[in-house]
Structure formats: structure tokens, C-alpha cells
């Protein structure tokens, strides 16, 4: 990864991990815990692709494995996020554009469920049966719901920051372009700010053309 990717990814992962451990883990919500670290990996993988997504996921998971109060073997969550980051990178649109929020929301739900299942599966291999006592079904449902509720406030922002540091032309295009993050926010909120601005510009251009036509007609008379 280039240096700008590395610096941004490291900063975002560290911030997400601090918030995860110090705030989200202490909310005492029923079932699972909102996984801000997972959403950070997803947002970066959506922009950087599968290879960078897997590397970021592995690093983020390894930090989570080592950060207190971790009570599992080191490398367990690193494996989970490495796989999730790679698969999320494969879901990135080829042209970096997305017309609706359905696809990224579906990826978030799939990642929440997949990471929970994979984490529980790896735990079963090493003799950790905590998921059985809590209830795997409850964990899957609450993980999907919590992450889906948190995603619209985090993933678009992470994607926008990643595009800025990449000097991506899509990030510097006019506000009428349908960027992935813009498409997510627009589809999720019902707003069409970019399209409205584009429509106003087109309307202004038509008005100028009409005035020019009238002036030419007057001159001909």
C-alpha cells in the first residue's frame, strides 16, 4: 500500500479501536456489540480493493486481539477481518460508482453475520464455546442490526476520507457525480443534492439559451 493509504488506515483503525473498547463495548446492549472496527475495514476495502482490504483487516484484527480486555487467542479476529476485508474489496464497483445503497447495506449485513459465524467457528476449533452460552442466533441478529444502524454514519465518511487521500478523480468531480459514498447517503436519506444542483445548472443554461434566442430574434426584426 502507498504511504497515504497506510497512514490513513492506521489512524482510522486506531480511532475505531479506541471507540470500540472505551465506548461501544460498555453500552451493555443485548446480544452483540456494534463493531466499528469491522465497519472501518469495510469502508476502506470498498475504496482500496481486496488486497489492501485484507491487509487492513488483518492489522485491525490483530490490534483488537492484543488490545485489553481481549480474552481470546491472538490472531483469531485478525483472521476474521482479513477474510472480510478481502471479500468486501471484491464487492467494490469497477467504476467506483453506485446508484443505490442496497449493495453496500447488503455487504454490511453479510459481513456482520459472516464475521460472527467465522469468529464462532474459529473459537469452536480452539475450544471456545462462549457463543453457545450466549446464543448464536441472538448474536447474529443483533450484530446485523447494530452494524446496519451504525454503518450510514461511518462507512460513507471513511470512504470519502479514503478517496481524498487517494486523490481519486471521483472525489474531486462535481457534486452531481454519483460516488459510492454519495450514493449511499442519497439512497439512505432520500436526498438528491447533487442531482438538484445539476438540474439547476441545466435549467440556468436553458434560460440563457432562451434569452440569447430572443435577443437574436429582436435583432433580426
Coordinates of N, CA and C in Angstrom, one line a residue:
X1 N 0.8 -1.2 0.0 CA 0.0 0.0 0.0 C 0.9 1.2 0.0
X2 N 0.4 2.3 -0.6 CA 1.1 3.5 -0.6 C 1.1 4.2 0.8
X3 N 2.0 5.1 1.0 CA 2.2 5.7 2.3 C 0.9 6.4 2.8
X4 N 0.2 7.1 1.9 CA -1.0 7.8 2.3 C -2.1 6.8 2.7
X5 N -2.2 5.7 2.0 CA -3.1 4.6 2.5 C -2.8 4.1 3.8
X6 N -1.5 3.8 4.0 CA -1.1 3.3 5.3 C -1.3 4.2 6.5
X7 N -1.0 5.5 6.3 CA -1.2 6.4 7.4 C -2.7 6.6 7.7
X8 N -3.5 6.8 6.7 CA -4.9 7.0 6.9 C -5.6 5.7 7.5
X9 N -5.2 4.6 7.0 CA -5.8 3.3 7.5 C -5.4 3.1 9.0
X10 N -4.1 3.4 9.3 CA -3.7 3.2 10.7 C -4.4 4.1 11.6
X11 N -4.5 5.4 11.2 CA -5.2 6.4 12.1 C -6.7 6.0 12.3
X12 N -7.4 5.6 11.2 CA -8.8 5.2 11.3 C -9.0 4.0 12.2
X13 N -8.1 3.0 12.0 CA -8.2 1.8 12.7 C -8.0 2.0 14.2
X14 N -7.0 2.8 14.5 CA -6.7 3.1 15.9 C -7.9 3.9 16.6
X15 N -8.4 4.9 15.9 CA -9.5 5.6 16.4 C -10.7 4.7 16.6
X16 N -11.0 3.9 15.6 CA -12.1 2.9 15.7 C -12.0 2.0 16.9
X17 N -10.7 1.5 17.1 CA -10.5 0.5 18.2 C -10.7 1.2 19.5
X18 N -10.2 2.4 19.7 CA -10.4 3.1 20.9 C -11.8 3.4 21.2
X19 N -12.6 3.8 20.2 CA -14.0 4.0 20.5 C -14.7 2.7 20.7
X20 N -14.3 1.6 20.0 CA -14.9 0.3 20.2 C -14.7 -0.2 21.7
X21 N -13.5 -0.1 22.2 CA -13.2 -0.6 23.5 C -13.7 0.3 24.6
X22 N -13.6 1.6 24.4 CA -13.9 2.5 25.5 C -15.4 3.0 25.6
X23 N -16.1 2.9 24.5 CA -17.5 3.3 24.4 C -18.4 2.2 24.1
X24 N -18.3 1.7 22.9 CA -19.3 0.7 22.4 C -19.3 -0.6 23.2
X25 N -18.2 -1.0 23.7 CA -18.1 -2.2 24.5 C -18.8 -2.1 25.9
X26 N -19.0 -0.8 26.3 CA -19.5 -0.6 27.6 C -21.0 -0.2 27.6
X27 N -21.6 -0.2 26.5 CA -23.0 0.1 26.4 C -23.9 -0.9 27.0
X28 N -23.5 -2.1 27.1 CA -24.2 -3.2 27.7 C -25.5 -3.4 26.9
X29 N -25.4 -3.5 25.6 CA -26.6 -3.8 24.8 C -26.8 -5.3 24.8
X30 N -28.1 -5.7 24.5 CA -28.3 -7.1 24.5 C -27.7 -7.7 23.2
X31 N -27.1 -8.9 23.4 CA -26.6 -9.6 22.3 C -25.1 -9.1 22.0
X32 N -24.9 -8.9 20.7 CA -23.6 -8.5 20.2 C -23.3 -7.0 20.6
X33 N -22.1 -6.6 20.2 CA -21.6 -5.2 20.4 C -21.4 -4.6 19.0
X34 N -21.9 -3.4 18.8 CA -21.7 -2.7 17.5 C -20.2 -2.7 17.1
X35 N -19.9 -3.2 15.9 CA -18.5 -3.4 15.5 C -18.0 -2.3 14.6
X36 N -17.5 -1.2 15.3 CA -17.0 -0.1 14.5 C -15.7 -0.5 13.7
X37 N -14.9 -1.4 14.3 CA -13.7 -1.8 13.6 C -14.0 -2.5 12.3
X38 N -15.0 -3.4 12.3 CA -15.5 -4.0 11.1 C -15.9 -3.1 10.1
X39 N -16.7 -2.1 10.5 CA -17.2 -1.1 9.5 C -16.1 -0.2 8.9
X40 N -15.0 0.0 9.7 CA -13.9 0.8 9.2 C -13.2 0.0 8.2
X41 N -13.0 -1.3 8.4 CA -12.4 -2.2 7.4 C -13.2 -2.2 6.1
X42 N -14.5 -2.3 6.3 CA -15.4 -2.4 5.1 C -15.3 -1.1 4.3
X43 N -15.3 0.1 5.0 CA -15.2 1.3 4.2 C -13.9 1.5 3.5
X44 N -12.8 1.1 4.1 CA -11.5 1.2 3.4 C -11.4 0.1 2.3
X45 N -12.0 -1.0 2.5 CA -11.9 -2.1 1.4 C -12.8 -1.7 0.2
X46 N -13.9 -1.0 0.5 CA -14.7 -0.5 -0.6 C -14.0 0.4 -1.6
X47 N -13.0 1.1 -1.1 CA -12.2 2.1 -1.9 C -10.9 1.5 -2.4
X48 N -10.2 0.7 -1.5 CA -8.9 0.3 -1.8 C -8.8 -1.1 -2.5
X49 N -9.9 -1.9 -2.4 CA -9.9 -3.1 -3.1 C -9.5 -4.3 -2.2
X50 N -9.5 -5.5 -2.7 CA -9.4 -6.7 -1.9 C -8.1 -6.9 -1.2
X51 N -7.0 -6.6 -1.9 CA -5.6 -6.9 -1.4 C -5.4 -5.9 -0.2
X52 N -5.6 -4.6 -0.4 CA -5.5 -3.7 0.7 C -6.5 -3.9 1.8
X53 N -7.7 -4.3 1.4 CA -8.7 -4.6 2.4 C -8.3 -5.8 3.3
X54 N -7.7 -6.8 2.7 CA -7.3 -7.9 3.5 C -6.1 -7.6 4.5
X55 N -5.2 -6.7 4.0 CA -4.1 -6.3 4.8 C -4.6 -5.4 6.0
X56 N -5.5 -4.5 5.6 CA -6.0 -3.6 6.7 C -6.8 -4.4 7.7
X57 N -7.6 -5.4 7.2 CA -8.4 -6.2 8.1 C -7.5 -7.0 9.0
X58 N -6.4 -7.6 8.5 CA -5.5 -8.4 9.3 C -4.9 -7.5 10.4
X59 N -4.4 -6.3 10.0 CA -3.8 -5.4 11.0 C -4.8 -5.0 12.1
X60 N -6.0 -4.6 11.6 CA -7.0 -4.2 12.6 C -7.4 -5.3 13.5
X61 N -7.6 -6.5 13.0 CA -8.0 -7.6 13.8 C -6.9 -8.0 14.8
X62 N -5.6 -7.9 14.4 CA -4.5 -8.2 15.3 C -4.4 -7.2 16.4
X63 N -4.7 -5.9 16.1 CA -4.7 -4.9 17.2 C -5.9 -5.2 18.2
X64 N -7.0 -5.6 17.7 CA -8.1 -6.0 18.5 C -7.8 -7.2 19.4
X65 N -7.1 -8.1 18.8 CA -6.7 -9.3 19.5 C -5.8 -9.0 20.7
X66 N -4.9 -8.0 20.5 CA -3.9 -7.7 21.6 C -4.4 -6.6 22.5
X67 N -5.4 -5.8 22.1 CA -5.9 -4.7 23.0 C -6.7 -5.3 24.2
X68 N -6.5 -4.8 25.4 CA -7.3 -5.2 26.5 C -8.7 -4.7 26.4
X69 N -9.7 -5.4 26.9 CA -9.7 -6.6 27.6 C -9.9 -7.9 26.8
X70 N -9.0 -8.1 25.8 CA -9.2 -9.3 24.9 C -9.0 -10.6 25.7
X71 N -9.9 -11.5 25.5 CA -9.9 -12.8 26.2 C -9.8 -14.0 25.3
X72 N -9.3 -13.8 24.1 CA -9.2 -14.9 23.2 C -7.7 -14.9 22.6
X73 N -7.5 -16.0 21.9 CA -6.1 -16.2 21.3 C -5.8 -15.1 20.3
X74 N -4.6 -14.6 20.3 CA -4.2 -13.6 19.3 C -4.2 -14.2 17.9
X75 N -4.7 -13.5 17.0 CA -4.8 -13.9 15.6 C -6.2 -14.4 15.2
X76 N -7.0 -14.6 16.2 CA -8.4 -15.1 15.9 C -9.2 -14.0 15.1
X77 N -9.3 -12.9 15.7 CA -10.1 -11.8 15.0 C -9.3 -11.3 13.8
X78 N -8.0 -11.4 13.8 CA -7.2 -10.9 12.6 C -7.5 -11.8 11.4
X79 N -7.7 -13.1 11.6 CA -8.1 -13.9 10.5 C -9.5 -13.6 10.0
X80 N -10.4 -13.3 10.9 CA -11.8 -13.0 10.5 C -11.8 -11.7 9.7
X81 N -11.2 -10.6 10.2 CA -11.2 -9.4 9.4 C -10.4 -9.4 8.2
X82 N -9.4 -10.2 8.1 CA -8.6 -10.4 6.9 C -9.5 -11.0 5.8
X83 N -10.3 -12.0 6.1 CA -11.2 -12.6 5.1 C -12.3 -11.6 4.8
X84 N -12.9 -10.9 5.7 CA -13.9 -10.0 5.5 C -13.4 -8.8 4.6
X85 N -12.2 -8.3 4.9 CA -11.7 -7.2 4.1 C -11.5 -7.6 2.7
X86 N -11.0 -8.8 2.5 CA -10.8 -9.3 1.1 C -12.1 -9.4 0.3
X87 N -13.1 -10.0 0.9 CA -14.4 -10.2 0.3 C -15.1 -8.9 0.0
X88 N -14.9 -7.9 1.0 CA -15.6 -6.6 0.8 C -14.9 -5.9 -0.3
X89 N -13.6 -6.0 -0.5 CA -12.9 -5.4 -1.6 C -13.3 -5.9 -2.9
X90 N -13.7 -7.2 -3.0 CA -14.2 -7.8 -4.2 C -15.6 -7.2 -4.6
X91 N -16.3 -6.7 -3.6 CA -17.6 -6.1 -3.9 C -17.6 -4.7 -4.3
X92 N -16.4 -4.1 -4.4 CA -16.2 -2.7 -4.9 C -16.6 -2.6 -6.3
X93 N -17.4 -1.6 -6.7 CA -17.8 -1.4 -8.1 C -16.6 -1.1 -8.9
X94 N -16.6 -1.6 -10.2 CA -15.4 -1.4 -11.1 C -15.2 0.1 -11.3
X95 N -16.3 0.9 -11.5 CA -16.1 2.3 -11.9 C -16.2 3.2 -10.6
X96 N -16.3 2.6 -9.4 CA -16.4 3.4 -8.2 C -17.7 4.1 -8.0
X97 N -18.7 3.7 -8.8 CA -20.0 4.4 -8.7 C -21.1 3.4 -8.3
X98 N -22.0 3.9 -7.6 CA -23.1 3.1 -7.1 C -24.4 3.9 -7.2
X99 N -25.5 3.3 -7.7 CA -26.7 4.0 -7.9 C -27.6 3.9 -6.7
X100 N -27.4 3.0 -5.8 CA -28.3 2.8 -4.7 C -27.5 2.4 -3.5
X101 N -28.1 2.4 -2.3 CA -27.4 2.0 -1.1 C -27.7 0.5 -0.8
X102 N -28.4 -0.2 -1.6 CA -28.8 -1.6 -1.3 C -27.5 -2.5 -1.2
X103 N -26.7 -2.3 -2.2 CA -25.5 -3.2 -2.3 C -24.6 -3.1 -1.1
X104 N -24.1 -1.8 -0.7 CA -23.3 -1.7 0.5 C -24.0 -2.1 1.8
X105 N -25.3 -1.9 1.9 CA -26.0 -2.3 3.1 C -26.1 -3.8 3.1
X106 N -26.2 -4.4 2.0 CA -26.2 -5.9 2.0 C -24.9 -6.4 2.4
X107 N -23.8 -5.8 1.9 CA -22.5 -6.2 2.3 C -22.2 -6.0 3.8
X108 N -22.8 -5.0 4.4 CA -22.6 -4.8 5.8 C -23.3 -5.9 6.6
X109 N -24.5 -6.2 6.2 CA -25.3 -7.3 6.9 C -24.5 -8.6 6.7
X110 N -24.1 -8.9 5.5 CA -23.4 -10.1 5.2 C -22.1 -10.2 6.0
X111 N -21.4 -9.0 6.1 CA -20.1 -9.0 6.9 C -20.3 -9.2 8.4
X112 N -21.4 -8.6 8.9 CA -21.7 -8.8 10.3 C -22.0 -10.2 10.6
X113 N -22.9 -10.8 9.8 CA -23.2 -12.2 10.0 C -22.0 -13.1 9.8
X114 N -21.3 -12.9 8.7 CA -20.2 -13.7 8.3 C -19.1 -13.6 9.4
X115 N -18.8 -12.4 9.8 CA -17.7 -12.3 10.8 C -18.1 -13.0 12.1
X116 N -19.4 -12.9 12.5 CA -19.8 -13.6 13.8 C -19.7 -15.1 13.6
X117 N -20.1 -15.6 12.5 CA -20.0 -17.1 12.2 C -18.6 -17.5 12.2
X118 N -17.8 -16.8 11.5 CA -16.4 -17.2 11.3 C -15.7 -17.1 12.7
X119 N -15.9 -16.1 13.4 CA -15.3 -16.0 14.8 C -15.7 -17.1 15.7
X120 N -17.0 -17.4 15.6 CA -17.5 -18.6 16.4 C -17.0 -19.9 16.0
X121 N -16.8 -20.0 14.6 CA -16.3 -21.3 14.1 C -14.8 -21.5 14.5
X122 N -14.0 -20.4 14.4 CA -12.6 -20.5 14.8 C -12.5 -20.7 16.3
X123 N -13.4 -20.1 17.1 CA -13.5 -20.4 18.5 C -13.8 -21.8 18.8
X124 N -14.7 -22.4 18.1 CA -15.0 -23.8 18.3 C -13.8 -24.7 18.0
X125 N -13.0 -24.4 17.1 CA -11.8 -25.2 16.8 C -10.8 -25.1 17.9
X126 N -10.8 -24.0 18.6 CA -9.8 -23.9 19.7 C -10.4 -24.1 21.1
X127 N -11.6 -24.6 21.1 CA -12.3 -24.9 22.3 C -13.0 -23.8 23.0
X128 N -13.3 -22.7 22.4 CA -14.0 -21.6 23.0 C -15.5 -21.8 22.6
X129 N -16.3 -22.0 23.6 CA -17.7 -22.3 23.4 C -18.6 -21.2 23.9
X130 N -18.1 -20.0 24.0 CA -18.8 -18.8 24.6 C -20.0 -18.5 23.8
X131 N -20.0 -18.7 22.5 CA -21.1 -18.3 21.6 C -22.3 -19.2 21.9
X132 N -22.0 -20.5 22.3 CA -23.1 -21.4 22.6 C -23.9 -20.9 23.8
X133 N -23.2 -20.4 24.8 CA -23.9 -19.9 26.0 C -24.7 -18.7 25.8
X134 N -24.2 -17.8 25.0 CA -24.9 -16.5 24.7 C -26.0 -16.8 23.8
X135 N -25.9 -17.7 22.8 CA -26.9 -17.9 21.8 C -26.4 -17.4 20.5
X136 N -26.1 -18.3 19.6 CA -25.5 -17.8 18.3 C -26.6 -17.1 17.5
X137 N -27.8 -17.5 17.5 CA -28.9 -16.8 16.8 C -29.1 -15.4 17.2
X138 N -29.1 -15.2 18.5 CA -29.2 -13.8 19.1 C -28.0 -12.9 18.7
X139 N -26.8 -13.5 18.7 CA -25.6 -12.8 18.3 C -25.7 -12.4 16.8
X140 N -26.1 -13.3 15.9 CA -26.2 -13.0 14.5 C -27.2 -11.9 14.3
X141 N -28.3 -11.9 14.9 CA -29.4 -10.9 14.6 C -28.9 -9.6 15.2
X142 N -28.5 -9.5 16.4 CA -28.1 -8.2 17.0 C -26.9 -7.6 16.3
X143 N -25.9 -8.4 15.9 CA -24.8 -7.9 15.2 C -25.2 -7.3 13.9
X144 N -26.1 -7.9 13.1 CA -26.5 -7.4 11.8 C -27.3 -6.1 12.1
X145 N -28.1 -6.0 13.1 CA -28.9 -4.8 13.3 C -28.1 -3.7 13.8
X146 N -27.2 -3.9 14.7 CA -26.3 -2.8 15.3 C -25.4 -2.3 14.2
X147 N -24.8 -3.1 13.4 CA -23.9 -2.7 12.4 C -24.6 -2.0 11.3
X148 N -25.8 -2.4 10.9 CA -26.6 -1.8 9.9 C -27.0 -0.4 10.3
X149 N -27.3 -0.2 11.6 CA -27.7 1.1 12.1 C -26.5 2.1 12.2
X150 N -25.4 1.5 12.5 CA -24.2 2.4 12.6 C -23.5 2.7 11.3
X151 N -23.7 1.8 10.3 CA -23.0 1.9 9.0 C -23.2 3.3 8.3
X152 N -24.5 3.8 8.2 CA -24.7 5.0 7.4 C -23.9 6.2 8.0
X153 N -23.6 6.2 9.3 CA -22.9 7.3 9.9 C -21.4 7.2 9.9
X154 N -20.9 6.0 9.5 CA -19.4 5.8 9.5 C -18.8 5.4 8.1
X155 N -19.4 4.5 7.4 CA -18.8 4.0 6.2 C -18.7 5.1 5.1
X156 N -19.8 5.9 4.9 CA -19.6 6.9 3.9 C -18.5 7.9 4.2
X157 N -18.3 8.3 5.5 CA -17.3 9.2 5.9 C -15.9 8.6 5.7
X158 N -15.8 7.3 6.0 CA -14.5 6.6 5.8 C -14.1 6.5 4.4
X159 N -15.1 6.2 3.5 CA -14.9 6.2 2.1 C -14.5 7.5 1.5
X160 N -15.2 8.6 2.0 CA -14.8 9.9 1.5 C -13.4 10.3 1.9
X161 N -13.0 10.0 3.1 CA -11.6 10.3 3.5 C -10.6 9.5 2.7
X162 N -10.9 8.2 2.4 CA -10.0 7.4 1.7 C -9.9 7.9 0.2
X163 N -10.9 8.4 -0.4 CA -10.9 8.9 -1.7 C -10.1 10.2 -1.8
X164 N -10.2 11.0 -0.8 CA -9.5 12.3 -0.7 C -8.0 12.0 -0.6
X165 N -7.5 11.1 0.2 CA -6.1 10.8 0.3 C -5.6 10.1 -0.9
X166 N -6.5 9.5 -1.6 CA -6.0 8.8 -2.9 C -5.9 9.7 -4.0
X167 N -6.4 11.0 -3.9 CA -6.5 11.9 -5.0 C -7.3 11.3 -6.1
X168 N -8.4 10.7 -5.7 CA -9.3 10.0 -6.7 C -10.0 11.1 -7.5
X169 N -10.0 11.0 -8.8 CA -10.8 12.0 -9.6 C -12.3 12.0 -9.2
X170 N -12.8 10.8 -8.8 CA -14.2 10.8 -8.4 C -14.5 11.7 -7.2
X171 N -13.5 11.8 -6.3 CA -13.7 12.6 -5.1 C -13.6 14.1 -5.5
X172 N -13.0 14.5 -6.6 CA -12.9 15.9 -6.9 C -13.8 16.3 -8.0
X173 N -14.7 15.3 -8.5 CA -15.6 15.6 -9.5 C -16.7 16.5 -9.0
X174 N -17.6 17.0 -9.9 CA -18.7 17.9 -9.5 C -19.6 17.1 -8.6
X175 N -20.4 17.9 -7.8 CA -21.3 17.3 -6.8 C -22.4 16.5 -7.5
X176 N -22.6 16.6 -8.8 CA -23.6 15.9 -9.5 C -23.2 14.4 -9.7
X177 N -21.9 14.1 -9.5 CA -21.5 12.7 -9.8 C -22.0 11.8 -8.7
X178 N -22.3 10.5 -9.0 CA -22.8 9.5 -8.1 C -21.7 8.7 -7.5
X179 N -20.9 9.2 -6.6 CA -19.9 8.5 -5.9 C -20.5 7.4 -5.0
X180 N -19.7 6.4 -4.7 CA -20.3 5.3 -3.8 C -20.8 5.9 -2.5
X181 N -20.0 6.7 -1.8 CA -20.4 7.2 -0.5 C -21.6 8.2 -0.7
X182 N -21.6 9.0 -1.8 CA -22.7 9.9 -2.0 C -24.0 9.1 -2.4
X183 N -23.8 8.1 -3.1 CA -24.9 7.2 -3.5 C -25.5 6.6 -2.2
X184 N -24.7 6.2 -1.3 CA -25.2 5.6 -0.1 C -26.0 6.6 0.7
X185 N -25.5 7.8 0.9 CA -26.2 8.8 1.7 C -27.5 9.2 1.0
X186 N -27.4 9.4 -0.3 CA -28.5 9.8 -1.1 C -29.6 8.8 -1.0
X187 N -29.3 7.5 -1.2 CA -30.3 6.5 -1.2 C -30.8 6.2 0.2
X188 N -30.0 6.4 1.2 CA -30.4 6.1 2.5 C -31.3 7.2 3.1
X189 N -31.1 8.5 2.7 CA -31.8 9.6 3.2 C -32.9 10.1 2.3
X190 N -32.9 9.7 1.1 CA -33.8 10.2 0.1 C -33.4 11.6 -0.5
X191 N -32.2 12.1 -0.1 CA -31.8 13.4 -0.6 C -31.1 13.2 -2.0
X192 N -31.3 14.2 -2.9 CA -30.6 14.1 -4.2 C -30.0 15.5 -4.4
X193 N -29.0 15.8 -3.5 CA -28.4 17.2 -3.5 C -27.7 17.4 -4.8
X194 N -26.9 16.4 -5.2 CA -26.1 16.6 -6.4 C -26.9 16.7 -7.6
X195 N -28.0 15.9 -7.7 CA -28.8 15.9 -8.9 C -29.6 17.2 -8.9
X196 N -30.0 17.7 -7.8 CA -30.7 19.0 -7.7 C -29.8 20.1 -8.3
X197 N -28.5 20.1 -7.9 CA -27.6 21.2 -8.3 C -27.4 21.0 -9.8
X198 N -27.3 19.8 -10.3 CA -27.1 19.6 -11.7 C -28.3 20.1 -12.5
X199 N -29.5 19.8 -11.9 CA -30.8 20.3 -12.6 C -30.9 21.8 -12.6
X200 N -30.4 22.4 -11.5 CA -30.4 23.9 -11.5 C -29.5 24.5 -12.6
X201 N -28.3 23.8 -12.7 CA -27.4 24.3 -13.7 C -27.9 24.1 -15.1
X202 N -28.5 23.0 -15.3 CA -29.1 22.7 -16.7 C -30.3 23.7 -16.9
X203 N -31.1 24.0 -15.9 CA -32.1 25.0 -16.1 C -31.6 26.4 -16.4
X204 N -30.5 26.8 -15.7 CA -29.9 28.1 -15.9 C -29.4 28.1 -17.3
X205 N -28.8 27.1 -17.8 CA -28.2 27.0 -19.2 C -29.4 27.2 -20.2
X206 N -30.5 26.5 -19.9 CA -31.6 26.6 -20.9 C -32.2 28.0 -20.9
X207 N -32.2 28.6 -19.7 CA -32.7 30.0 -19.6 C -31.8 31.0 -20.4
X208 N -30.5 30.8 -20.3 CA -29.6 31.6 -21.0 C -29.7 31.4 -22.5
X209 N -29.9 30.2 -22.9 CA -30.1 29.9 -24.4 C -31.4 30.6 -24.9
X210 N -32.4 30.5 -24.0 CA -33.7 31.1 -24.5 C -33.6 32.6 -24.6
X211 N -32.8 33.2 -23.6 CA -32.7 34.7 -23.7 C -31.8 35.1 -24.9
X212 N -30.8 34.3 -25.2 CA -30.0 34.5 -26.4 C -30.8 34.4 -27.7
X213 N -31.7 33.4 -27.7 CA -32.6 33.3 -28.8 C -33.5 34.5 -29.0
X214 N -34.1 35.0 -27.9 CA -35.0 36.1 -28.0 C -34.2 37.4 -28.5
X215 N -33.0 37.5 -28.0 CA -32.2 38.7 -28.4 C -31.9 38.6 -29.9
X216 N -31.5 37.5 -30.4 CA -31.2 37.3 -31.8 C -32.5 37.6 -32.6
X217 N -33.7 37.2 -32.1 CA -34.9 37.4 -32.8 C -35.2 38.9 -32.9
X218 N -34.9 39.6 -31.8 CA -35.2 41.1 -31.8 C -34.2 41.8 -32.8
X219 N -33.0 41.3 -32.8 CA -32.0 41.9 -33.8 C -32.4 41.7 -35.2
X220 N -32.9 40.6 -35.5 CA -33.4 40.3 -36.9 C -34.5 41.2 -37.3
X221 N -35.4 41.4 -36.3 CA -36.5 42.4 -36.7 C -36.0 43.8 -36.9

